[in-house]
Short mmCIF file of N, CA and C in Angstrom, two decimals:
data_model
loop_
_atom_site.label_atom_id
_atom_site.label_comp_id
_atom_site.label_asym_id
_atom_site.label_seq_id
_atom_site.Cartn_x
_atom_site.Cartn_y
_atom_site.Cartn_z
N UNK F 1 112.97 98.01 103.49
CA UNK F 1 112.09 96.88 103.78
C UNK F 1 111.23 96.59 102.54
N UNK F 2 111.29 95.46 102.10
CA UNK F 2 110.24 95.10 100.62
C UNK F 2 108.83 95.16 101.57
N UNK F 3 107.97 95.08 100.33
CA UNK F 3 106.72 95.22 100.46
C UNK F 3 106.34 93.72 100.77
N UNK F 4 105.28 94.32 101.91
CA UNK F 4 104.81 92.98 102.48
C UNK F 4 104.25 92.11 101.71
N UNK F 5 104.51 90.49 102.06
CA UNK F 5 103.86 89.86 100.77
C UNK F 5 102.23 89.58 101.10
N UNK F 6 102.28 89.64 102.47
CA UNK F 6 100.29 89.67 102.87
C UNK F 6 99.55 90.75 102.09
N UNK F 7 100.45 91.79 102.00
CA UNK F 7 99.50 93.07 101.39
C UNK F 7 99.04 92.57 100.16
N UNK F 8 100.45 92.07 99.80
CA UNK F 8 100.34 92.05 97.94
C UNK F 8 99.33 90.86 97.48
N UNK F 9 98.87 89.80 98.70
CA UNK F 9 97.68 88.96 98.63
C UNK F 9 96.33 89.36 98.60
N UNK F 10 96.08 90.47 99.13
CA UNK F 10 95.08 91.42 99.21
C UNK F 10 94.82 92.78 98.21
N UNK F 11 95.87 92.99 97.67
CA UNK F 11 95.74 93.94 96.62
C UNK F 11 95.37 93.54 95.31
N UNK F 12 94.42 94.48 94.42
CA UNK F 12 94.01 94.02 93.28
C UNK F 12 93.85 95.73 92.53
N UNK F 13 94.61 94.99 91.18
CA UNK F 13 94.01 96.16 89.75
C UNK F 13 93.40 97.09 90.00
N UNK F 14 93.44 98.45 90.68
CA UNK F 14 92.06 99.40 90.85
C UNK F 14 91.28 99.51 89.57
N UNK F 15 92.04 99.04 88.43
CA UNK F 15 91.60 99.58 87.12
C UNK F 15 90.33 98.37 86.62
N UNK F 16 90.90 96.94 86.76
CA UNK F 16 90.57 96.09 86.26
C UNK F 16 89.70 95.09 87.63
N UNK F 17 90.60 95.16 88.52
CA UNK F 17 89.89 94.54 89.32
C UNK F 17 90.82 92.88 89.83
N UNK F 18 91.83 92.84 88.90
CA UNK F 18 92.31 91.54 88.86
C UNK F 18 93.42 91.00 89.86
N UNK F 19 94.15 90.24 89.30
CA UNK F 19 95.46 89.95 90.34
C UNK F 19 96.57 90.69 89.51
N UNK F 20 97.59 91.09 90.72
CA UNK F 20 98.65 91.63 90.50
C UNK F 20 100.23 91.10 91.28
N UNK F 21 100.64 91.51 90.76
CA UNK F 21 102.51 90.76 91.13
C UNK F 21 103.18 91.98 91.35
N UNK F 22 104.40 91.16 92.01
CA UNK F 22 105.45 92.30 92.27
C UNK F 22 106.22 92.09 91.21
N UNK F 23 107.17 93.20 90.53
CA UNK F 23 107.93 93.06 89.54
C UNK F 23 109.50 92.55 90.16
N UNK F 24 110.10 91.78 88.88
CA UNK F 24 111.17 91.23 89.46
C UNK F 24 112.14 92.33 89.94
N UNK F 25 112.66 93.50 89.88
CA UNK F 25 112.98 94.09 90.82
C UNK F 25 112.60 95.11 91.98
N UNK F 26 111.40 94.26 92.43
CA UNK F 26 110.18 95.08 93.78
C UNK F 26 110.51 96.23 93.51
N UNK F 27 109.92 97.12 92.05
CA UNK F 27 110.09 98.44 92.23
C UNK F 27 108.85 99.06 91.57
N UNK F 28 107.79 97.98 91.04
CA UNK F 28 106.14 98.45 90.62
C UNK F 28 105.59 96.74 91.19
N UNK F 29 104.03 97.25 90.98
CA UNK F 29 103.47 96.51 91.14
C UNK F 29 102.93 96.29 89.78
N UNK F 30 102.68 94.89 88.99
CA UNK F 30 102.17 94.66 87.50
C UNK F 30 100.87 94.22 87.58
N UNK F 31 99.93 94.93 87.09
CA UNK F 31 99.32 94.32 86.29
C UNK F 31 99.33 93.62 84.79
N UNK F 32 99.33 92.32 84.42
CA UNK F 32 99.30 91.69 83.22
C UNK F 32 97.81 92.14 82.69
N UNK F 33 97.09 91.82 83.18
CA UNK F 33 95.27 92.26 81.97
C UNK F 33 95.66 93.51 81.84
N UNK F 34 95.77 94.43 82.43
CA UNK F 34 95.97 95.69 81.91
C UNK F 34 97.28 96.33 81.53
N UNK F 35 98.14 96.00 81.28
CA UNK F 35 99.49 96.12 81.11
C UNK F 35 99.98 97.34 82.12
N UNK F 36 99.73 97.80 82.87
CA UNK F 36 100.14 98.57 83.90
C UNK F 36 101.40 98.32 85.04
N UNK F 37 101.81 99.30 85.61
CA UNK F 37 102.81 99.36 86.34
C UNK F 37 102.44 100.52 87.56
N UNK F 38 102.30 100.09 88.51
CA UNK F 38 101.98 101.05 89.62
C UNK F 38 103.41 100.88 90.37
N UNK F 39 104.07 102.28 90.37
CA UNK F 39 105.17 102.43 91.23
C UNK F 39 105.24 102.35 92.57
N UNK F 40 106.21 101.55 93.31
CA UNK F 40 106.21 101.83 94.68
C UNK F 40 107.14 102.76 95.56
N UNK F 41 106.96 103.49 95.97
CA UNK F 41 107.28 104.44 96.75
C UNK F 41 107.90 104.68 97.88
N UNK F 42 109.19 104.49 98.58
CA UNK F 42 109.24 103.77 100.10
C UNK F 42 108.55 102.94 101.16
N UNK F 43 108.26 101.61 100.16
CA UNK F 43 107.79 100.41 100.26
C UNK F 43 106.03 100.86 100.35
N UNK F 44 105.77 101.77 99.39
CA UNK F 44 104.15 102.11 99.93
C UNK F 44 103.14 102.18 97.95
N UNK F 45 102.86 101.33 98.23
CA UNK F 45 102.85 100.78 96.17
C UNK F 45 101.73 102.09 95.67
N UNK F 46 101.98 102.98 94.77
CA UNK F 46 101.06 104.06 94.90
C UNK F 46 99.91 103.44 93.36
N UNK F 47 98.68 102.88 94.23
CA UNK F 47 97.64 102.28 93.27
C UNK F 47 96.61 103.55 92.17
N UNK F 48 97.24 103.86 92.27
CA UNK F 48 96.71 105.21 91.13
C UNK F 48 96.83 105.13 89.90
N UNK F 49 95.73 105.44 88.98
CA UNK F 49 95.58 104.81 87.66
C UNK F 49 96.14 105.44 86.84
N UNK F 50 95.69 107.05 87.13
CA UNK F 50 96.43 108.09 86.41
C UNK F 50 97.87 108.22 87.05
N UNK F 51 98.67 107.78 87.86
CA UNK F 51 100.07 107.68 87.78
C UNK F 51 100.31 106.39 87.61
N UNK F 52 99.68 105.51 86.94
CA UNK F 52 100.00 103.89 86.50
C UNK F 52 100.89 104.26 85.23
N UNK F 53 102.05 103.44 85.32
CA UNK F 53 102.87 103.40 83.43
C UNK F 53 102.31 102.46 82.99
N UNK F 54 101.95 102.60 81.91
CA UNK F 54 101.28 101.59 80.98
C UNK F 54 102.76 101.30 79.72
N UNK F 55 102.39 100.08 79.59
CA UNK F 55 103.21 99.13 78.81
C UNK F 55 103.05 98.47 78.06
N UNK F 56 103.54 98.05 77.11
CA UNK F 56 103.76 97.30 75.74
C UNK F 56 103.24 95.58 76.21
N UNK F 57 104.35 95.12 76.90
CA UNK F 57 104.54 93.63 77.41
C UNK F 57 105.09 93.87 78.87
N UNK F 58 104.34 93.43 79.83
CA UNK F 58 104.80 92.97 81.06
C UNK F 58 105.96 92.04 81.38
N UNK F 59 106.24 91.20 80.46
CA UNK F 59 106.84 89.77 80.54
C UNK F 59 108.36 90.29 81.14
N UNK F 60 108.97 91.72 81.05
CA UNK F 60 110.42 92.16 81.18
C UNK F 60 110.14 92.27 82.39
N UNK F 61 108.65 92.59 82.97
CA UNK F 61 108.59 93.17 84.47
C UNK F 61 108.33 92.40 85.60
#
């Protein structure tokens, strides 16, 4: 089951605070201001900063 898209209206950056997207293959959640990648987990997006991948350019994600 993908991640709900109501959630993902309500979720924001723990880091930054901002808006976030699903990546084109629903498998992190992106932050662009912070270049981050929060993995999702059997549809359960794990918002943790210290397990966030940080990234170069978002634009692939």
């Amino acid at each position: 089951m993908p991640i709900n898209k109501e959630l993902l209206e309500i979720l924001a950056c723990p880091k930054c605070r901002g808006d976030i997207r699903l990546s084109k293959d629903e498998k992190f959640i992106v932050c662009d201001n912070c270049k981050l990648l929060y993995e999702i987990r059997e549809d359960i997006p794990v918002m943790l900063i210290d397990e966030a991948k940080e990234v170069e350019n978002t634009d692939e994600y």
